[in-house]
mmCIF file of C-alpha atoms in Angstrom:
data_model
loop_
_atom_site.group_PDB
_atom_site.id
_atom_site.type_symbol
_atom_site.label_atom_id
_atom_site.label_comp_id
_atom_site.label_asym_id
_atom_site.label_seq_id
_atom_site.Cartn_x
_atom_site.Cartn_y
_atom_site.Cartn_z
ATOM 1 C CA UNK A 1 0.000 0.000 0.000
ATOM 2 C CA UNK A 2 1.345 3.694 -0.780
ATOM 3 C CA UNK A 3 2.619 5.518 2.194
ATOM 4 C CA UNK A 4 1.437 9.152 1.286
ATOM 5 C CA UNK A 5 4.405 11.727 3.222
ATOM 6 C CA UNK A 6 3.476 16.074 2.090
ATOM 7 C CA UNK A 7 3.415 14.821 -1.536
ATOM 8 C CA UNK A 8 5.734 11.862 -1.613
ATOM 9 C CA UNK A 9 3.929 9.302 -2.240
ATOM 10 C CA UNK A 10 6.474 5.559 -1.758
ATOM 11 C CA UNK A 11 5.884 1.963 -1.823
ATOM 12 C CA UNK A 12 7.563 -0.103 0.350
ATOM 13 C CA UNK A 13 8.287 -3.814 -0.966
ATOM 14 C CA UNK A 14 9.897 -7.001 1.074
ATOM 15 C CA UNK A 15 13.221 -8.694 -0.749
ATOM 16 C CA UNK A 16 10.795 -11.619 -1.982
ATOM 17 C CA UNK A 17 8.202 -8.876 -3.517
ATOM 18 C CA UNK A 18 9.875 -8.700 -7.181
ATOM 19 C CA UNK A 19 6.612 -9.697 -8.791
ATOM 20 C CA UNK A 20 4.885 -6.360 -6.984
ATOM 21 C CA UNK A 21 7.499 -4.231 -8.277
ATOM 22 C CA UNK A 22 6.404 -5.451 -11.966
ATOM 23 C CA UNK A 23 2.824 -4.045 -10.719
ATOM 24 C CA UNK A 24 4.363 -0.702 -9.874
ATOM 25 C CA UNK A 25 6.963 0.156 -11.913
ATOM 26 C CA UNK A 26 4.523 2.165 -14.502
ATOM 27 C CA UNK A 27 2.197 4.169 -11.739
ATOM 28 C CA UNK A 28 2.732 8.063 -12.663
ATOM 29 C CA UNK A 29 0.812 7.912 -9.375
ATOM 30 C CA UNK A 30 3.925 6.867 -7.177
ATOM 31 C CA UNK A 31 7.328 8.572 -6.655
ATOM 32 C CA UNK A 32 9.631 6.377 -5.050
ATOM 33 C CA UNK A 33 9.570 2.473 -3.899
ATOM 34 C CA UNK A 34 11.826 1.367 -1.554
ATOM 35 C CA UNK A 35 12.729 -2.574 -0.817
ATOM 36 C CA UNK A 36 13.085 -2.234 3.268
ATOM 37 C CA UNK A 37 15.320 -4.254 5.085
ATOM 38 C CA UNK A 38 17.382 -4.460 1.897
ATOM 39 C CA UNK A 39 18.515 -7.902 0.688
ATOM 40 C CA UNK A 40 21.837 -8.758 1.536
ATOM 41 C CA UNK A 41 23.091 -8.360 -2.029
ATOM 42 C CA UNK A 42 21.151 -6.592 -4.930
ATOM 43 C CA UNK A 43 20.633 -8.971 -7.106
ATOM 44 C CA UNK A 44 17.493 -8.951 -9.340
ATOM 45 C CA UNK A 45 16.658 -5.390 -8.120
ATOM 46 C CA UNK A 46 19.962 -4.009 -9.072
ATOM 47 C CA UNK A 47 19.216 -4.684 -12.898
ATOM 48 C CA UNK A 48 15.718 -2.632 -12.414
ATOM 49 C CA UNK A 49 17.488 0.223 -11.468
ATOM 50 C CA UNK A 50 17.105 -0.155 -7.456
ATOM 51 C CA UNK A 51 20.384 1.607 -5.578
ATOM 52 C CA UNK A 52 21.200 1.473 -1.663
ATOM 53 C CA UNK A 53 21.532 4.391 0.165
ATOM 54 C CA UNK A 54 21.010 5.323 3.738
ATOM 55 C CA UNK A 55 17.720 6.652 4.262
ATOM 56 C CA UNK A 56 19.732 9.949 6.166
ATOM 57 C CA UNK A 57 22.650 11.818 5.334
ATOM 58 C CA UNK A 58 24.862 14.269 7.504
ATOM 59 C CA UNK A 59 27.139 16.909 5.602
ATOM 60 C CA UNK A 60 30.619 17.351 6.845
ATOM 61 C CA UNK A 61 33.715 19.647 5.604
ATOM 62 C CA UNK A 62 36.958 19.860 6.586
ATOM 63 C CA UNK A 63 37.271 23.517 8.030
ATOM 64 C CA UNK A 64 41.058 23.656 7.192
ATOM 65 C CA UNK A 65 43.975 25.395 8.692
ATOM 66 C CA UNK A 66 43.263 29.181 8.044
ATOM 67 C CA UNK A 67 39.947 30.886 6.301
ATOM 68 C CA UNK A 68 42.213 31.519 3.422
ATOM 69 C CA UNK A 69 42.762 27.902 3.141
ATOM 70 C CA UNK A 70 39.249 26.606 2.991
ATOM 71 C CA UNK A 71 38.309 29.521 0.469
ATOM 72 C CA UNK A 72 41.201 28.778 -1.574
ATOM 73 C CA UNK A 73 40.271 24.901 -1.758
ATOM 74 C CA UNK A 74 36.698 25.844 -3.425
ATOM 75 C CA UNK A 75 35.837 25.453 -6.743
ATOM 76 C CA UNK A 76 36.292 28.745 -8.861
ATOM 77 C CA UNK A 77 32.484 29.574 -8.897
ATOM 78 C CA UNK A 78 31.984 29.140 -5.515
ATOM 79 C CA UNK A 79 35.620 30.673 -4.114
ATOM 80 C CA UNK A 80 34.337 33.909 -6.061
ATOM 81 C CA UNK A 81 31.244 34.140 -4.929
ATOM 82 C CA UNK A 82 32.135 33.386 -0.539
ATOM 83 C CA UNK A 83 34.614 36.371 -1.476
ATOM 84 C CA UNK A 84 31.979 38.445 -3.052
ATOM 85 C CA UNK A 85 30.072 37.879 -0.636
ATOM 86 C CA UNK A 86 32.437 39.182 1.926
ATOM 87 C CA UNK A 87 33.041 42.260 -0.045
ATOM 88 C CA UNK A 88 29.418 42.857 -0.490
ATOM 89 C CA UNK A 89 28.874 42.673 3.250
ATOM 90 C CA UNK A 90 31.791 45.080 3.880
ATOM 91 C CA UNK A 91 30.580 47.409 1.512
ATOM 92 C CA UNK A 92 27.010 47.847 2.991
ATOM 93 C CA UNK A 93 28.376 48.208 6.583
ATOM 94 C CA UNK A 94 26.860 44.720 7.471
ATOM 95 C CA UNK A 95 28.138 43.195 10.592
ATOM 96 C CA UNK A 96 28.752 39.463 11.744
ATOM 97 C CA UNK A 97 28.136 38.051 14.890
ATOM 98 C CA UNK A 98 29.028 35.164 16.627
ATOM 99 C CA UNK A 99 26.295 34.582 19.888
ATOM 100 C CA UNK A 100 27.916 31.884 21.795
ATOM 101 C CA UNK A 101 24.150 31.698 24.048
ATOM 102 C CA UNK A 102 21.338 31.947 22.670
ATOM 103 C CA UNK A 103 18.364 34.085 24.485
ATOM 104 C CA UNK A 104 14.500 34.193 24.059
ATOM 105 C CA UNK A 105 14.624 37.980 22.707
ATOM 106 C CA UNK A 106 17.661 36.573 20.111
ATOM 107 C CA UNK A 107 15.391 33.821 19.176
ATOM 108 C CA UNK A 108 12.029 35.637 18.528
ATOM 109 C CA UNK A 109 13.848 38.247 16.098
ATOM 110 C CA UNK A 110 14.975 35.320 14.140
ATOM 111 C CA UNK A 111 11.667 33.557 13.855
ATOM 112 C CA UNK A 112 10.144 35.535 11.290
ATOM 113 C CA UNK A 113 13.059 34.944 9.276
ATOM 114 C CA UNK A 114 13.099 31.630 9.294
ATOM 115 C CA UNK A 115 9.317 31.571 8.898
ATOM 116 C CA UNK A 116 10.102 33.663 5.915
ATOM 117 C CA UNK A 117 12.902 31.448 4.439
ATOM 118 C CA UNK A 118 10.444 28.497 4.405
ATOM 119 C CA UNK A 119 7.494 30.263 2.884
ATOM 120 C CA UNK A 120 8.823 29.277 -0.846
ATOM 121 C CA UNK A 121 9.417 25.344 -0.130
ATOM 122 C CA UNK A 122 5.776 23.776 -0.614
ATOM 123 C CA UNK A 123 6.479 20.838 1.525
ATOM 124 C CA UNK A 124 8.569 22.370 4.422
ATOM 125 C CA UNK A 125 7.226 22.775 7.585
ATOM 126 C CA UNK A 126 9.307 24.949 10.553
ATOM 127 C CA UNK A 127 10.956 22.672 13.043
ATOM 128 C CA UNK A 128 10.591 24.961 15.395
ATOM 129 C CA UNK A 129 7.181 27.727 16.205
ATOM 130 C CA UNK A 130 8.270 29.812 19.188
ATOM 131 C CA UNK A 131 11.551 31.276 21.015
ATOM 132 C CA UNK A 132 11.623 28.452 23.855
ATOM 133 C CA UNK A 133 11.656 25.716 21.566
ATOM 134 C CA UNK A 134 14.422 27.783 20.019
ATOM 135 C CA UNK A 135 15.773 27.725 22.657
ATOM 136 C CA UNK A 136 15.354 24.718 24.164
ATOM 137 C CA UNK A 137 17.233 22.950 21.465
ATOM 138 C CA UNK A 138 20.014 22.024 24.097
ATOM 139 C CA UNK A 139 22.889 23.803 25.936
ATOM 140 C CA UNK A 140 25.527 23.793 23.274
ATOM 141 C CA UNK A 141 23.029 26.055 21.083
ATOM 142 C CA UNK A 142 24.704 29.350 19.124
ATOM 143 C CA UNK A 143 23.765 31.625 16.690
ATOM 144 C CA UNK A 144 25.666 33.086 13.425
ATOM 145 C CA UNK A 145 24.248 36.396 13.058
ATOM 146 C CA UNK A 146 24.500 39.347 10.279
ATOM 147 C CA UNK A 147 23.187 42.872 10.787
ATOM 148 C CA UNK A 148 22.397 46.002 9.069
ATOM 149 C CA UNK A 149 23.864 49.216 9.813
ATOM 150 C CA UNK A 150 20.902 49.856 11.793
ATOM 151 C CA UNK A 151 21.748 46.835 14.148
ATOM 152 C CA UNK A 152 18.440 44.749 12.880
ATOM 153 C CA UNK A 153 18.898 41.087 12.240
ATOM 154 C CA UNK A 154 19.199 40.329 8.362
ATOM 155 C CA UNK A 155 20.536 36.578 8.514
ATOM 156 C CA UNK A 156 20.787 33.826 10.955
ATOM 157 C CA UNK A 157 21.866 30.381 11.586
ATOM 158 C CA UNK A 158 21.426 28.195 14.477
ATOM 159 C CA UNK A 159 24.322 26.219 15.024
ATOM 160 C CA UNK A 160 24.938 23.211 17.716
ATOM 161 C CA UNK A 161 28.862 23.060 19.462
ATOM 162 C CA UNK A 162 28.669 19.156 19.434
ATOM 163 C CA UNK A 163 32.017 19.159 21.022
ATOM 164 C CA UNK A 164 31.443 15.059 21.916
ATOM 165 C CA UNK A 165 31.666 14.417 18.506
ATOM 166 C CA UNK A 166 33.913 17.060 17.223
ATOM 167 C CA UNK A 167 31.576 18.302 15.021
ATOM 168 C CA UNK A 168 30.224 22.330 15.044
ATOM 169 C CA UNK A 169 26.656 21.992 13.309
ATOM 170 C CA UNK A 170 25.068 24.789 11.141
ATOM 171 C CA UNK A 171 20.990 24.214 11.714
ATOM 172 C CA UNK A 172 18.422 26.421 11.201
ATOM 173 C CA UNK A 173 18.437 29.152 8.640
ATOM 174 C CA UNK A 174 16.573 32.488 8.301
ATOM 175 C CA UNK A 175 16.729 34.827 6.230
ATOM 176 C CA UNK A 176 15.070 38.442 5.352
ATOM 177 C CA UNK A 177 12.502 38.860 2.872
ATOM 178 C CA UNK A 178 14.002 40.398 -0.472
ATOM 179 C CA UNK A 179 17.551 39.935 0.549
ATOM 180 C CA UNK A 180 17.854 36.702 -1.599
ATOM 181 C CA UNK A 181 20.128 37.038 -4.196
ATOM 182 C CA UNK A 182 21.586 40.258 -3.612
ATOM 183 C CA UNK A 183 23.940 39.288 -0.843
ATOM 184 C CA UNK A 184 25.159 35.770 -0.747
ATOM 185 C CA UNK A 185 24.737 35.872 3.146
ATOM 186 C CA UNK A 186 24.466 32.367 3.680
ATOM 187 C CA UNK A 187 27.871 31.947 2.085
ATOM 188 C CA UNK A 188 29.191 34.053 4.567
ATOM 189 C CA UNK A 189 27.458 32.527 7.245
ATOM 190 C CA UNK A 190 28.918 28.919 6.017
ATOM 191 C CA UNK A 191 32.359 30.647 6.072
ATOM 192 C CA UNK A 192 31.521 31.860 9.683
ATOM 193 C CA UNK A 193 30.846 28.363 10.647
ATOM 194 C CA UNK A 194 34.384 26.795 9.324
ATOM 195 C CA UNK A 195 36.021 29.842 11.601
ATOM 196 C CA UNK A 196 34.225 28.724 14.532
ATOM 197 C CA UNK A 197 34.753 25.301 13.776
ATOM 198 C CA UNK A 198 38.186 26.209 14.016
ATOM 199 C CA UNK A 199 38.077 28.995 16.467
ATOM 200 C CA UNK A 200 36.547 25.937 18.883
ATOM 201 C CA UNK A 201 39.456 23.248 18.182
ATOM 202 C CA UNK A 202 37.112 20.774 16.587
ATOM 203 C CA UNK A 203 37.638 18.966 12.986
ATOM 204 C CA UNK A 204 34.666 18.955 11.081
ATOM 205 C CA UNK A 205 31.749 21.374 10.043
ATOM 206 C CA UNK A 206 28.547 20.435 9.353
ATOM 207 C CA UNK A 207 26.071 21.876 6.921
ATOM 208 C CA UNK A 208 23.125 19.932 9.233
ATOM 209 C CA UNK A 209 21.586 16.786 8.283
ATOM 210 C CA UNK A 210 18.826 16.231 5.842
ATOM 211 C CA UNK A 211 16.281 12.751 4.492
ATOM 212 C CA UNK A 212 18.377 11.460 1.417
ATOM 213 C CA UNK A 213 16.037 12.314 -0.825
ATOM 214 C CA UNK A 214 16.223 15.853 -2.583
ATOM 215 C CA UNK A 215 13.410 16.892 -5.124
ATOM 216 C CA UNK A 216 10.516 16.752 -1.683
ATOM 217 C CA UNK A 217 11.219 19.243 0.933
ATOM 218 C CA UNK A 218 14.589 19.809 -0.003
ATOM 219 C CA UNK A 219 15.381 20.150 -3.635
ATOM 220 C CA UNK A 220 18.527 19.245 -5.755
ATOM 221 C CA UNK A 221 20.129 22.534 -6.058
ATOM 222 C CA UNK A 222 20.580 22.536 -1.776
ATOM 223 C CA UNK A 223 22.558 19.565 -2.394
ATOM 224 C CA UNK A 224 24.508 20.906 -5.336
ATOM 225 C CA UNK A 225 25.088 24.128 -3.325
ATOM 226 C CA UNK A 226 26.660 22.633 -0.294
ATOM 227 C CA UNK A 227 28.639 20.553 -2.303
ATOM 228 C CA UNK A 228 30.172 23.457 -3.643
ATOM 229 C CA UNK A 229 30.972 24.786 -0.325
ATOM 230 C CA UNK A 230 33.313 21.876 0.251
ATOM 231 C CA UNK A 231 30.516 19.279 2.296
ATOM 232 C CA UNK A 232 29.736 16.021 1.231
ATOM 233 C CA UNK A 233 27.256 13.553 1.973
ATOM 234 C CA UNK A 234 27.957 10.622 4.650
ATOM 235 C CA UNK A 235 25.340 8.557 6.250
ATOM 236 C CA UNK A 236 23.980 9.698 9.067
ATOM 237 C CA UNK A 237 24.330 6.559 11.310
ATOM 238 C CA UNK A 238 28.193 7.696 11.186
ATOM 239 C CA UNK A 239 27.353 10.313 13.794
ATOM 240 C CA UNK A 240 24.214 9.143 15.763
ATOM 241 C CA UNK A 241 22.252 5.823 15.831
ATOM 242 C CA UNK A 242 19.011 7.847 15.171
ATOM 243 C CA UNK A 243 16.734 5.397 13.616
ATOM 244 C CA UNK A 244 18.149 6.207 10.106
ATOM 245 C CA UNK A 245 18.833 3.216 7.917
ATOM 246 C CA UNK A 246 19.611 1.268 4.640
ATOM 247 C CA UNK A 247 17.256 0.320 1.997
ATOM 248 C CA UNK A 248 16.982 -0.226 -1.892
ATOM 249 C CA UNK A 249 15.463 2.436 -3.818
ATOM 250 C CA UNK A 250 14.368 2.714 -7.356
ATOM 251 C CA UNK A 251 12.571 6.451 -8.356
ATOM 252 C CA UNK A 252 9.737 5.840 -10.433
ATOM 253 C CA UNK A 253 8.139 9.593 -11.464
ATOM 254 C CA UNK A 254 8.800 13.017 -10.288
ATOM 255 C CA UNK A 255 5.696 14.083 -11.074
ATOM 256 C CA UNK A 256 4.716 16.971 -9.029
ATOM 257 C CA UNK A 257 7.730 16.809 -7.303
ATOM 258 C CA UNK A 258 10.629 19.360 -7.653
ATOM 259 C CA UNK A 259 12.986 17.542 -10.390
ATOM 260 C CA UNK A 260 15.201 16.317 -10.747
ATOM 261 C CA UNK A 261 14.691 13.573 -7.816
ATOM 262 C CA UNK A 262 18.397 12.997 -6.286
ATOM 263 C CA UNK A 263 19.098 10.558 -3.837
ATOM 264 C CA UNK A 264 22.858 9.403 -2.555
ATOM 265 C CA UNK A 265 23.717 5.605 -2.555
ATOM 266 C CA UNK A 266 26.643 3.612 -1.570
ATOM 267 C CA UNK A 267 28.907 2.985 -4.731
ATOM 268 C CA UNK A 268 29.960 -0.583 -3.296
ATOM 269 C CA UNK A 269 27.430 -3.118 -1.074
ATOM 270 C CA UNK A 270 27.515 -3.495 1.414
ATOM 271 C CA UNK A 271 29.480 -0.669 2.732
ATOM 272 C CA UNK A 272 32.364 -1.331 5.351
ATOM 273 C CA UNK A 273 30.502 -0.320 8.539
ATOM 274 C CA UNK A 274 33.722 0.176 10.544
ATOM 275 C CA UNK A 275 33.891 3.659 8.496
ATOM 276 C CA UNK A 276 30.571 4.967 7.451
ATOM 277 C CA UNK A 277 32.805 8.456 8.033
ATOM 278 C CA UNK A 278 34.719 7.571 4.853
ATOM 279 C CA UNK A 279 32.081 6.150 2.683
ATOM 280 C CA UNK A 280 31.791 8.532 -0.447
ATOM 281 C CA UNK A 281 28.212 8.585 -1.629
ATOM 282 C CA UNK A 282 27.484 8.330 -5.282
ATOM 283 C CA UNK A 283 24.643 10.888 -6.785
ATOM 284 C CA UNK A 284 21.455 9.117 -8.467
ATOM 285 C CA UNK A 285 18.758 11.181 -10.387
ATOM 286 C CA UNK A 286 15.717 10.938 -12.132
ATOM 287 C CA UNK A 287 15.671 13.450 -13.938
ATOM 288 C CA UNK A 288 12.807 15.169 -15.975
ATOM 289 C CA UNK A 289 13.586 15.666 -19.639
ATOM 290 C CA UNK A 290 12.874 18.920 -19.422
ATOM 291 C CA UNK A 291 14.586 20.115 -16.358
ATOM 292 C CA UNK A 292 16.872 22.931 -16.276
ATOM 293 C CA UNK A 293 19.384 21.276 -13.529
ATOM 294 C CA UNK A 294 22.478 20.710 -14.592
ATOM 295 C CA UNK A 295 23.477 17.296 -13.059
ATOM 296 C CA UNK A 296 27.419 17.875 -13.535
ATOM 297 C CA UNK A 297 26.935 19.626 -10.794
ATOM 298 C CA UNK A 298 27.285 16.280 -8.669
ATOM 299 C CA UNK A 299 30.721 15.348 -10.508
ATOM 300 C CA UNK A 300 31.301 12.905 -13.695
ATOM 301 C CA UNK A 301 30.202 9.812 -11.242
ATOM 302 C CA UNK A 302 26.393 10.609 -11.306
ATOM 303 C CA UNK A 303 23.921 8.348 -12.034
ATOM 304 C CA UNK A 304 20.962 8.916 -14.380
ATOM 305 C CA UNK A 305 17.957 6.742 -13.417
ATOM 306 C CA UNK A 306 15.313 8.528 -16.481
ATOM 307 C CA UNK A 307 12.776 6.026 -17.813
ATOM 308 C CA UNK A 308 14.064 4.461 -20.884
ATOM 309 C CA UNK A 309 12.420 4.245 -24.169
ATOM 310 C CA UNK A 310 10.624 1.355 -23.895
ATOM 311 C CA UNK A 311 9.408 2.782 -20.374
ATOM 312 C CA UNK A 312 7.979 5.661 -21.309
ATOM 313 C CA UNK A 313 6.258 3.275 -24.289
ATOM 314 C CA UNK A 314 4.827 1.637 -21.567
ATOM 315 C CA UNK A 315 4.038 4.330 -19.336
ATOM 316 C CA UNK A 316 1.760 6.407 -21.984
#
């Protein structure tokens, strides 16, 4: 039976339900089946187009020795545009802030932003509705702030000190109305993060964690942009046994859906679970023939799951 998720509509098979994937395969109707708990090797489902992947992923970066470092190891689009960014803050006399505690009158002048920064996604809803809960996210909570001249609150990240793990977490983002576009402050707030990272004496950043699945609530172009900040995608069972785990996964349609539907699997099965942290994830898409995503975004290793001809024969 479909599960039906704020859009996403998935089928969820057992290893011995091949036959029921034959029933499936051609529904414009359903997005995404997985085969839950995967088989212990592919086998039949791997020539149907089914991948593994973690259900959750986490993204880490390396903050590097000096700001100039990290910068410097970007990609040329996205080194000029943290450094344009920088200038552009300069230049309109915004300021940067780094709250190390986070207090209720912080937190309810950053709610609207974030309310605002959601209001665009059609299947996001806010983790968080009111300043204690913003609060009450734990006792290692911060804040990245940027301000205009006149001191009111233009940007802002939540961010976690997870100094157990080592790992400085950006989390919630908000961002003023109208400011999209013209200032690339969330590039300057991901730089902020790798100098606290650093600034704290811990060795990774994260950009947060998100369902492996992009093209629902978070689209393809999120992934593409914090891979171009220098994260990349590890399974989230690395860093906490949450409940997060592996299945097989074939997309079927995108219909309705943001395209093109990305999802990041494990290039070998099954994956050496001694280090999950050094797994490198391999990009799979489905993507709509008439999408404007580029998908070399993701690097020459991604995988294209479209329909093929004889598919689509079947499907109209």
């Amino acid at each position: 039976m479909p599960q039906h998720h704020e859009g996403l509509v998935t089928a969820t098979l057992a290893e011995n339900d091949h036959s029921a994937w034959k029933a499936l395969r051609f529904r414009k109707d359903l997005h995404v089946v997985n085969v839950a708990p995967p088989p212990a090797s592919g086998s039949e489902w791997l020539t149907e187009g089914f991948r593994f992947r973690p259900t959750n992923v986490v993204w880490l970066a390396d903050p590097k020795g000096s700001e100039e470092e990290y910068v410097g190891g970007l990609g040329h689009k996205a080194r000029y545009a943290v450094r344009k960014g920088l200038r552009d803050l300069r230049a309109s006399a915004m300021t940067l802030e780094h709250v190390e505690k986070i207090t209720h009158a912080l937190a309810e002048e950053w709610l609207p932003l974030y309310r605002a920064s959601l209001a665009g996604m059609a299947f996001a809803a806010p983790i968080v509705n009111s300043p204690e809960e913003v609060v009450g996210i734990g006792p290692d909570v911060e804040m990245l702030v940027i301000r205009d001249p006149d001191g009111n609150m233009c940007a802002g990240m939540v961010t976690l000190n997870d100094h157990r793990r080592g790992v400085y977490t950006a989390g919630l983002y908000g961002e003023r109305n109208g400011l999209r576009g013209s200032h690339s402050l969330s590039r300057v707030l991901h730089l902020a993060l790798m100098n606290v990272t650093r600034a704290h004496g811990l060795p990774l950043a994260s950009a947060g964690w998100e369902p492996n699945l992009y093209g629902h609530i978070a689209k393809a172009g999120l992934a593409a942009y914090k891979l171009s900040m220098g994260f990349r995608p590890v399974p989230r069972v690395a860093l906490r046994t949450d409940g997060s785990e592996d299945v097989l996964t074939r997309v079927v349609h995108d219909d309705g859906l943001t395209p093109p539907l990305v999802f990041f699997a494990y290039p070998t099965w099954p994956p050496e679970q001694a280090n999950l942290m050094d797994v490198r994830l391999r990009a799979v898409a489905h993507p709509d023939k008439n999408t404007p995503f580029e998908l070399s975004v993701f690097g020459s290793g991604v995988e294209s799951l479209a329909l093929s001809a004889a598919e689509n024969v079947a499907v109209s």
